Coordinates of C-alpha atoms in Angstrom, one line a residue:
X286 CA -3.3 -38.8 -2.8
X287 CA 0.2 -37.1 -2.3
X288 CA 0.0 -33.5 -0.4
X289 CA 1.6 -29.7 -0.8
X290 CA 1.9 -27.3 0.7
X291 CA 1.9 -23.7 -0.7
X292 CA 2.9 -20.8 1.5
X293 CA 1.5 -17.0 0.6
X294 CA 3.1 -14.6 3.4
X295 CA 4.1 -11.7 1.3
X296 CA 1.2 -9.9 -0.7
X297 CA 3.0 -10.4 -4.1
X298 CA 2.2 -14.1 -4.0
X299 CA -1.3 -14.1 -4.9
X300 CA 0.1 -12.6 -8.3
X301 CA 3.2 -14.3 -8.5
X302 CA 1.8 -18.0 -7.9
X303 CA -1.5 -18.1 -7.0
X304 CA -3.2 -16.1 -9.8
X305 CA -1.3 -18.1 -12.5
X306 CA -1.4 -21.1 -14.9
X307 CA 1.0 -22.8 -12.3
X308 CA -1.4 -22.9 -9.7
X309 CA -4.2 -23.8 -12.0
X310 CA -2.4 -26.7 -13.3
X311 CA -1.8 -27.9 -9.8
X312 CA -5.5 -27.5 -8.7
X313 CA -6.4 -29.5 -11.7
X314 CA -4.6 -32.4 -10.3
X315 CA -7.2 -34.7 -8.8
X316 CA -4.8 -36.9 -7.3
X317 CA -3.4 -33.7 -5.1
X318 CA -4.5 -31.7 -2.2
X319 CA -2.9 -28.4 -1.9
X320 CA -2.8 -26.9 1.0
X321 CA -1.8 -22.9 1.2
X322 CA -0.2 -21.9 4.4
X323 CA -1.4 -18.1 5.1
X324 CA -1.5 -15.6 7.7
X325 CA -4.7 -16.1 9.9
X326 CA -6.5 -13.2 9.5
X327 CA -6.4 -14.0 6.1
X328 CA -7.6 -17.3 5.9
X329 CA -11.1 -16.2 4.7
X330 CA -10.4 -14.2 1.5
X331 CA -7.7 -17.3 0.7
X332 CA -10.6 -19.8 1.1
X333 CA -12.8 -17.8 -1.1
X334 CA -10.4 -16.3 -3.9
X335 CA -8.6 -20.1 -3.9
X336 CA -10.2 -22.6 -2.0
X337 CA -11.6 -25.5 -3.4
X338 CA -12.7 -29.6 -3.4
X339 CA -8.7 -30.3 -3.4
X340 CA -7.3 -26.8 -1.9
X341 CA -7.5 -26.4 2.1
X342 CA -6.7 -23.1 3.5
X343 CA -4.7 -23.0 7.0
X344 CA -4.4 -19.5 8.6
X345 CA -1.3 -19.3 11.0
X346 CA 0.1 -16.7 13.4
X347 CA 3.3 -15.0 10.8
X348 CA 6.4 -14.3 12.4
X349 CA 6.4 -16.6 15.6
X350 CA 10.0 -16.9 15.6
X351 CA 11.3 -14.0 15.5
X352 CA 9.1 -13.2 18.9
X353 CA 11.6 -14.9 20.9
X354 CA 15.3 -14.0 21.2
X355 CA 17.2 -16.4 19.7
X356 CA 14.3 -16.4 16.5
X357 CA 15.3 -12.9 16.3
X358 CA 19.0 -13.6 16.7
X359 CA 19.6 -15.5 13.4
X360 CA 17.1 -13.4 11.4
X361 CA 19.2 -10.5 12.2
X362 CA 22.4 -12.3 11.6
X363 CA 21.5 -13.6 8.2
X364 CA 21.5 -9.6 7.0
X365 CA 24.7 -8.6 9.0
X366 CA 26.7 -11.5 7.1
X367 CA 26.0 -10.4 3.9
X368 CA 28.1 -8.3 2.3
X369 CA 27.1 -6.6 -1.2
X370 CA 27.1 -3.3 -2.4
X371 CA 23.6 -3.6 -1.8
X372 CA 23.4 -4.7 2.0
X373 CA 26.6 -2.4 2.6
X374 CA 24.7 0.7 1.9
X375 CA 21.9 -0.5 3.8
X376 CA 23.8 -0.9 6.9
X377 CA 24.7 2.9 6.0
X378 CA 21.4 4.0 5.8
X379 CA 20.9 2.5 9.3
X380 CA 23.7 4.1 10.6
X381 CA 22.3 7.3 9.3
X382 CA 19.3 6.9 10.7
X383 CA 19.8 5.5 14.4
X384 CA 23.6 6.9 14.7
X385 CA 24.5 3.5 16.3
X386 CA 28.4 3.2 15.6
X387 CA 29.2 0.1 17.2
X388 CA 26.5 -1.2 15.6
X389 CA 27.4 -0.1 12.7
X390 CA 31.0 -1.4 12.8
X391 CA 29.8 -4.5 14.1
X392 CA 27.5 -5.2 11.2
X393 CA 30.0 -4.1 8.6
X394 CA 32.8 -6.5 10.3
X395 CA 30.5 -9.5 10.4
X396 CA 29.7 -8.7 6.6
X397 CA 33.5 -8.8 6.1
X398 CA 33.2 -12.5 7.7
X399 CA 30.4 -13.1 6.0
X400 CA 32.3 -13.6 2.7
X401 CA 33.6 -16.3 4.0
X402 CA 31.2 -18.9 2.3
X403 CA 31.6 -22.2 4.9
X404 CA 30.9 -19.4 7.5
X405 CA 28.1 -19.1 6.7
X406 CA 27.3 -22.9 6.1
X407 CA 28.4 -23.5 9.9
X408 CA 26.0 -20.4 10.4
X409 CA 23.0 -22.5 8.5
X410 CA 23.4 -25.2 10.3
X411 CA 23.3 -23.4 14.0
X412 CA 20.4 -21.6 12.8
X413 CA 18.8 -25.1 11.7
X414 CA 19.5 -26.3 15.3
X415 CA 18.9 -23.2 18.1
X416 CA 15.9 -21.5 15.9
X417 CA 12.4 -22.2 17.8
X418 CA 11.0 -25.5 16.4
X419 CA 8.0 -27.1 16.2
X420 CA 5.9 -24.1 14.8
X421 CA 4.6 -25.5 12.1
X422 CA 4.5 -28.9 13.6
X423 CA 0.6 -29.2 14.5
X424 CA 0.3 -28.8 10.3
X425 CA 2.9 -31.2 9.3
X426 CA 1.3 -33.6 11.6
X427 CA -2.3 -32.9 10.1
X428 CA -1.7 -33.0 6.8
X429 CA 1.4 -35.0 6.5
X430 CA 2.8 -33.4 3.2
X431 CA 4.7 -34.9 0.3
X432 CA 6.7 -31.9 -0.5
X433 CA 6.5 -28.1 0.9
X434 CA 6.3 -25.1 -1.8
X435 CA 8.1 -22.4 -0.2
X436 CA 7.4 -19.4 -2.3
X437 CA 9.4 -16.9 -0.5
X438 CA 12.9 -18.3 0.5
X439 CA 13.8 -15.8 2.5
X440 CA 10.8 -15.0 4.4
X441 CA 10.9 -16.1 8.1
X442 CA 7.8 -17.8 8.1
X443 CA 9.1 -19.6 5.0
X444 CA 12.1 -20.2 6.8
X445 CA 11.1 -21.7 10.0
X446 CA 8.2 -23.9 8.1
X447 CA 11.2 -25.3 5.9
X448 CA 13.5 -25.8 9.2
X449 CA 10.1 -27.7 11.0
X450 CA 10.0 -29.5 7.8
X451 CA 13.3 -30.6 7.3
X452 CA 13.2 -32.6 11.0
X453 CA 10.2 -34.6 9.7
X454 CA 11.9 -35.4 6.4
X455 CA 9.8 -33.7 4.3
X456 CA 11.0 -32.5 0.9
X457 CA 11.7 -28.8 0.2
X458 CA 11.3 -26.6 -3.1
X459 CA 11.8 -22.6 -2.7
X460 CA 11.4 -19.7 -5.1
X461 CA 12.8 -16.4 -5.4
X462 CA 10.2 -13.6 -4.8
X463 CA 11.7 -10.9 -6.7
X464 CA 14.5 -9.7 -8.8
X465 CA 16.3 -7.7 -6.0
X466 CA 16.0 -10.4 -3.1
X467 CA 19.0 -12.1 -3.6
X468 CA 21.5 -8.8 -2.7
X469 CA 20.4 -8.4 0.4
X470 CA 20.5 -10.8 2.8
X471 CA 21.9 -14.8 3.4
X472 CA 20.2 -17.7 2.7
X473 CA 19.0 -18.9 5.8
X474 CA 18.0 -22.8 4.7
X475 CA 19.3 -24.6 1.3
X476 CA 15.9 -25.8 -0.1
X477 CA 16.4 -29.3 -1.3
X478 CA 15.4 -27.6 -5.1
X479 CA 15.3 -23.5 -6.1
X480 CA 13.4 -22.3 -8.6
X481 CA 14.4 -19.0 -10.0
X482 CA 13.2 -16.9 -12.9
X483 CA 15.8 -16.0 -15.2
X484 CA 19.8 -17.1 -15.8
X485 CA 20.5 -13.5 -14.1
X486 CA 18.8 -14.7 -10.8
X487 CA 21.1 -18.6 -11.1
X488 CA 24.1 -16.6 -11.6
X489 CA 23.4 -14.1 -8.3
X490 CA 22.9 -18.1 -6.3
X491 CA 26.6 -19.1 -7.1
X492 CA 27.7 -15.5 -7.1
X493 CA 26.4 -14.4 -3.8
X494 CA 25.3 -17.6 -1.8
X495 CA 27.0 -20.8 -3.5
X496 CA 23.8 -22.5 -3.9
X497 CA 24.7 -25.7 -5.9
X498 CA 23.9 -24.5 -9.5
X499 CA 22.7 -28.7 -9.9
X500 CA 19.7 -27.7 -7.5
X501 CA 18.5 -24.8 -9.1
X502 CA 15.7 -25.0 -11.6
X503 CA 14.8 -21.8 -14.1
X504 CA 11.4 -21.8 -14.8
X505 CA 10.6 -17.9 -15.4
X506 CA 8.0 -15.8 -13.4
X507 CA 4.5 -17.5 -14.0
X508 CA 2.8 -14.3 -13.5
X509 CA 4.5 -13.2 -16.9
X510 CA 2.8 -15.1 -18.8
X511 CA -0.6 -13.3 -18.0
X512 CA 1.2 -10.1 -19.7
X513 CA 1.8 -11.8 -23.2
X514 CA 0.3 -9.3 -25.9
X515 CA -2.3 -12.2 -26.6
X516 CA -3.7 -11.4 -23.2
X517 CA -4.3 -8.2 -23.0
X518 CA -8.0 -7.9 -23.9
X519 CA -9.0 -4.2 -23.1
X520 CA -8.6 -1.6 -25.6
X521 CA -6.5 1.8 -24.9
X522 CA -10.1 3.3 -25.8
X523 CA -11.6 1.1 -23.6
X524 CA -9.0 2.1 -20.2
X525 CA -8.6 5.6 -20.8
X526 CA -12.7 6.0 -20.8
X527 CA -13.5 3.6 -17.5
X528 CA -10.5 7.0 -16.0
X529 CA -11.8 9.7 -17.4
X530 CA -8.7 10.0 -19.7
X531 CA -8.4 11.8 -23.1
X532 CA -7.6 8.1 -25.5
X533 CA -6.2 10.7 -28.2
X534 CA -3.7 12.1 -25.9
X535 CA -0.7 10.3 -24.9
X536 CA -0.6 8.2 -21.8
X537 CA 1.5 8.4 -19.0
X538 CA 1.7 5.5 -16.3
X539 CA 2.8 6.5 -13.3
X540 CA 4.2 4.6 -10.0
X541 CA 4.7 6.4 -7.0
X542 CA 8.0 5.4 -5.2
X543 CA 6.1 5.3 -2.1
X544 CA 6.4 5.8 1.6
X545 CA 8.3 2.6 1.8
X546 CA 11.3 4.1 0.2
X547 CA 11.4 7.5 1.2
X548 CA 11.4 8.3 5.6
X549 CA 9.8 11.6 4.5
X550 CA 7.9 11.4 1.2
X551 CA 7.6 14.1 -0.4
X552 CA 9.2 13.4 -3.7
X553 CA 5.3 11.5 -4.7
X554 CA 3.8 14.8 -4.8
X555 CA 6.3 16.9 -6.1
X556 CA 6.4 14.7 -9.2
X557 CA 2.7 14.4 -9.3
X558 CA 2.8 18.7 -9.5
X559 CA 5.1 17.9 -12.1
X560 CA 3.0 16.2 -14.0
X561 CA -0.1 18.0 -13.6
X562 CA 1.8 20.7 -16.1
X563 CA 2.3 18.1 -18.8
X564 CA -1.1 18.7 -20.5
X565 CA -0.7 17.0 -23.6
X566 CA -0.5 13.9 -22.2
X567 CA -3.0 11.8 -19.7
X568 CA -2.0 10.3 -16.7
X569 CA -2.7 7.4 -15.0
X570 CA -1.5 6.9 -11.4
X571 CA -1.0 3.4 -10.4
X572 CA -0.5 3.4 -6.8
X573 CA 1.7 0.6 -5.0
X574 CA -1.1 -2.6 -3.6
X575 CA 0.9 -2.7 -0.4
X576 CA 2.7 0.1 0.3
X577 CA 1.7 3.8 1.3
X578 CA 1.9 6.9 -0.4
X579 CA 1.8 10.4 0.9
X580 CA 0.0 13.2 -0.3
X581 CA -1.1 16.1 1.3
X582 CA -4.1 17.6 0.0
X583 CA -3.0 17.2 -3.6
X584 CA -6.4 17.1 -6.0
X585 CA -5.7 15.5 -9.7
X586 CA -5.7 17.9 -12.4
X587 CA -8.6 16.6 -14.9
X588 CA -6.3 14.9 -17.1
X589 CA -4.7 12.5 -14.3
X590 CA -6.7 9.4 -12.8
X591 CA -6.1 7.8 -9.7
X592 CA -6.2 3.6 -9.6
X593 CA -5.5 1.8 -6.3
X594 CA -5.5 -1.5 -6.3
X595 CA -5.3 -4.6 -3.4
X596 CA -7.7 -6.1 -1.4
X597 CA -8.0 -4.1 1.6
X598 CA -7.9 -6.0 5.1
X599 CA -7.2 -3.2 7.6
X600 CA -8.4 0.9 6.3
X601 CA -5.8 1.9 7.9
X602 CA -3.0 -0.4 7.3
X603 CA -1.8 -0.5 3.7
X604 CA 1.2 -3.2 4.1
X605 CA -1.1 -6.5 4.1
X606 CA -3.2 -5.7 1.1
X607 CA -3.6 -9.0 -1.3
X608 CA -3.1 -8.2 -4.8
X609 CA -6.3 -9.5 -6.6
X610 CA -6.0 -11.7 -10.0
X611 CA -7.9 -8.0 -11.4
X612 CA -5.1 -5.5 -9.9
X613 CA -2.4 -7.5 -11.9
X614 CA -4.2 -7.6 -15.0
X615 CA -5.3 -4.3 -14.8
X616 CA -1.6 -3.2 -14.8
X617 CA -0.7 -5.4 -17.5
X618 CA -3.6 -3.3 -19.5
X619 CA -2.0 0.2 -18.1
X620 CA 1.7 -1.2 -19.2
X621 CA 0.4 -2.5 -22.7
X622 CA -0.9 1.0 -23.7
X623 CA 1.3 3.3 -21.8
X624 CA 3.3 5.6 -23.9
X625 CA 5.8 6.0 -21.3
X626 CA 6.6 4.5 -17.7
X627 CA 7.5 6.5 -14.8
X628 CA 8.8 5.6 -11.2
X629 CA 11.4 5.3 -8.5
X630 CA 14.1 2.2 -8.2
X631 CA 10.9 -0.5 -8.1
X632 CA 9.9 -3.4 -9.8
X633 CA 7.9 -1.0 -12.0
X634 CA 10.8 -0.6 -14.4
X635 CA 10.9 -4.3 -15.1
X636 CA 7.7 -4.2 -16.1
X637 CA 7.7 -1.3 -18.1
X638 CA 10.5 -2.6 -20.1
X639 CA 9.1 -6.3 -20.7
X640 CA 6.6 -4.1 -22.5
X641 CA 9.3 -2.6 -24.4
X642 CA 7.9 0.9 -23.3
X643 CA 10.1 4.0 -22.4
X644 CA 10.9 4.3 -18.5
X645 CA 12.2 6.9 -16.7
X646 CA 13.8 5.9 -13.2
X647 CA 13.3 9.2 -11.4
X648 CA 15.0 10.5 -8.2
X649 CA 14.4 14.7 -7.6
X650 CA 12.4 15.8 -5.0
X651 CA 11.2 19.5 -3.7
X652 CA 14.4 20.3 -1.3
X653 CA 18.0 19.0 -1.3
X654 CA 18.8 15.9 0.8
X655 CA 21.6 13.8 2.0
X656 CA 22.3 10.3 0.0
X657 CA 20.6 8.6 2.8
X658 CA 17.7 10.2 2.9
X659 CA 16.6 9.5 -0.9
X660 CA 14.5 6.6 -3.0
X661 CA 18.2 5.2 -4.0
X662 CA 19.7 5.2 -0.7
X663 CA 20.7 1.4 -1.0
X664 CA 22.5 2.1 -4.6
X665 CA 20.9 -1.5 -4.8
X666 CA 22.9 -4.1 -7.5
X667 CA 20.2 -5.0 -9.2
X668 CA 19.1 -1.2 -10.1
X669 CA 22.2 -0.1 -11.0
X670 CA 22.9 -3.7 -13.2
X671 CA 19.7 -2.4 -14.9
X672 CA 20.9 1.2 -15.4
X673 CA 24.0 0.0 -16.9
X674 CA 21.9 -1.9 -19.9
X675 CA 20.3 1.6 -20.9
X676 CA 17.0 0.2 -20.8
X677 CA 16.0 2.8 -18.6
X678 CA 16.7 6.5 -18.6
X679 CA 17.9 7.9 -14.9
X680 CA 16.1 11.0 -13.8
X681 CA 18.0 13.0 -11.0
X682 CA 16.9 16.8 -11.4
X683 CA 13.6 18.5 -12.7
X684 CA 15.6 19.4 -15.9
X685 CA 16.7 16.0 -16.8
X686 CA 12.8 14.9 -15.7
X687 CA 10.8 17.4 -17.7
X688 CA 13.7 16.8 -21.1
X689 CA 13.2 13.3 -20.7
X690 CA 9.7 12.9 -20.6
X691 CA 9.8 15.3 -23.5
X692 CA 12.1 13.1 -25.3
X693 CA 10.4 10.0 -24.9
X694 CA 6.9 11.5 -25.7
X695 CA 8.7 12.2 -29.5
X696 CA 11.1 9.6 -30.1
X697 CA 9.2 6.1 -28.3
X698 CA 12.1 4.0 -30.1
X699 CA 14.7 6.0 -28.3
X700 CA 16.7 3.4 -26.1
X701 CA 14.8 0.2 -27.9
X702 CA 17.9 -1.6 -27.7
X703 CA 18.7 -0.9 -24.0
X704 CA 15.3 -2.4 -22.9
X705 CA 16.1 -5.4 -25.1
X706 CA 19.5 -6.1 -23.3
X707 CA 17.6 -5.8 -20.1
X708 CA 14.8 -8.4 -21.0
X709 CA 17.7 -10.5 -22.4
X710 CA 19.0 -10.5 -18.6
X711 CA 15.4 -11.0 -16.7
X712 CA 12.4 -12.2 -18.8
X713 CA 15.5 -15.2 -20.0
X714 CA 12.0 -17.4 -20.0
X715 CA 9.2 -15.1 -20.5
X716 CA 7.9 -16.7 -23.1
X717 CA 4.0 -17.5 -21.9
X718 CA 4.9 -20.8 -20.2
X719 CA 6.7 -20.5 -17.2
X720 CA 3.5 -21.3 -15.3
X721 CA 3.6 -24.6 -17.0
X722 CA 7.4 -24.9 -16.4
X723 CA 6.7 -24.7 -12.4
X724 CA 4.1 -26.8 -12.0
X725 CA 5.7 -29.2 -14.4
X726 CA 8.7 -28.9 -12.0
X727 CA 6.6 -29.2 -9.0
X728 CA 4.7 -32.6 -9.9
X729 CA 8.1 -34.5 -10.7
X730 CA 8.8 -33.3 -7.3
X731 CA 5.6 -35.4 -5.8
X732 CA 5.7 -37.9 -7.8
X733 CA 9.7 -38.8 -6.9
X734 CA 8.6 -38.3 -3.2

């Protein structure tokens, strides 16, 4: 029996991987024992949404390494090397924030540096020798695995499991979380193999890190496949009903931009005020799983619903929340029906426009504010790369908002061709089988280890 090992740090992996045909096709293996690597105060929901005869669940403490200085050291290094538009005008925003200069000037200098791609491999390697070790050590000795699945490349605890495996010789494959990951920050280890999910995200490897094109493997986003047409079993009557929503009117999905994005958030309610005066339309507020939204003391008009989705772990604590196999598919339902798509610079828009539903990328709020202290303070690459396809519509006063919603409300096909030059550059294979793709991927892996 060969072994894996799965990590799920970040919230959005329970959608991405776990959720999906991929991991279903694994678990079906009888020859395999899976083993997910989580945090520990997890470990219980894992074991009972995942667990099974050939599935372990180990809970570990996240983020060990970055607890000591030198852990902390190359975390923080691998962002001040990059240099993109993107990581450029996040260094900005940090400026703005803690007023730091010489910080400031030293991370845009080592950016500068940065560009320098065999500075960054001598980088890698010091990393690989002066990071803490031996944290994921007691597992790799229980378990001794064939291959480890690290499903977040850039998260530390994905990073120091893959340094810790790399000493005991084990075989590494990584994955891209998300369409905007690879702007932001250096690659802190070379997986032996990368799986990515469209030719746009292969291109940004060479482009931005030089990641042997040879090594990396597009297999799409399994979690995708779940929002084929074919699997979308509730009816519009069906959705707007279990809300409280008019099914005759039109519906409106809206995404707040969250808390996350925005030091002082008040641009959620405004546009929720907004919206409460569009009454010939319903509207469904899908909340973030894992990220907070402030509202204060704002009471839905009867022809908006409320849906908040995640597992909850901590009342209090919104960042941890699992998204459930239920939350994703209840957003595919919302997507599928939607008449038009509305939120900030998120993943949202992507998923609006797989659809091939109208989106408007909004960024007004009640008061005038500097650059910084907006949704779009990063003017990320990937945003604006979307932009530029007109597959979405940018929103950045109450005028342009109100005309666009307006517009889109009337004329659904306006734009039809923009949304299909963005899925041309991120749903490349979206075509109901990436899950099959990565696993597929995954068990030539094990069985040439």
């Amino acid at each position: 029996m060969k072994t894996i090992f799965i990590t799920s740090f970040h919230p959005h992996i329970s959608r991405n991987i776990l959720s999906t045909e991929a991991f279903r096709i694994l678990r079906a293996e009888k020859r395999l024992q899976i083993v997910i690597v989580v945090p520990e105060y997890k470990s219980a929901y894992f074991r009972e949404q995942f667990g099974g005869p050939n599935v372990m669940i180990e809970g570990v403490k996240p983020y060990q390494a970055s607890r000591l200085f030198r852990g902390l050291f190359f975390k923080k290094l691998g962002m001040f090397l990059f240099d993109s538009r993107s990581a450029r005008n996040l260094k900005r925003y940090q400026y703005h924030v803690n007023k730091k200069p010489l910080q400031f000037a030293l991370g845009l200098s080592l950016g500068a540096i940065g560009r320098l791609f065999f500075i960054r491999a001598r980088v890698r390697a010091l990393d690989y020798r002066f990071s803490p070790r031996g944290i994921f050590e007691p597992l790799l000795r229980k378990y001794h695995p064939n291959l480890i699945f690290s499903t977040d490349v850039q998260n530390e605890n994905d990073v120091a499991l893959m340094q810790d495996a790399r000493r005991f010789g084990v075989r590494t494959v990584g994955m891209v979380r998300s369409w905007d990951n690879l702007t932001l920050r250096i690659l802190r280890i070379f997986p032996d193999t990368l799986l990515v999910g469209s030719e746009t995200l292969r291109q940004e490897l060479d482009r931005f890190h030089r990641y042997p094109r040879s090594r990396a493997v597009i297999t799409g986003n399994p979690h995708y496949d779940g929002y084929q047409s074919s699997s979308i079993r509730q009816s519009r009557e069906e959705l707007c009903r279990e809300y409280g929503l008019d099914p005759l009117k039109k519906l409106i999905v809206y995404a707040p931009i969250s808390n996350a994005l925005i030091r002082k958030n008040d641009a959620d309610q405004y546009i929720l005020n907004l919206l409460s005066e569009v009454r010939d339309a319903s509207i469904l507020v899908r909340f973030p799983p894992e990220k907070g939204v402030t509202l204060d003391g704002f009471v839905p008009p009867r022809h908006m619903a409320f849906d908040r989705p995640g597992f909850v772990f901590k009342d209090k604590e919104v960042g941890d929340r699992e998204i459930r196999p239920e939350d994703d598919e209840r957003l595919a339902v919302m997507l599928a029906h939607a008449d038009l798509v509305i939120t900030g610079p998120t993943s949202i828009c992507l998923d609006g426009i797989f659809f091939d539903k109208p989106v408007i990328a909004v960024n007004i709020y009640p008061t005038p504010r500097p650059f910084f202290d907006t949704a779009w303070r990063y003017g990320d690459l990937h945003i604006q790369k979307l932009l530029a396809t007109g597959a979405v519509r940018y929103a950045g006063t109450k005028e342009t908002f109100l005309g666009a919603i307006d517009d889109y409300l009337k004329n659904p096909d306006r734009d039809r061709e923009g949304r299909a030059r963005g899925r041309a550059l991120w749903f490349s294979h979206a075509d109901g089988h990436a899950g099959a793709r990565m696993a597929g991927e995954l068990l030539n892996m094990l069985d040439r280890s």
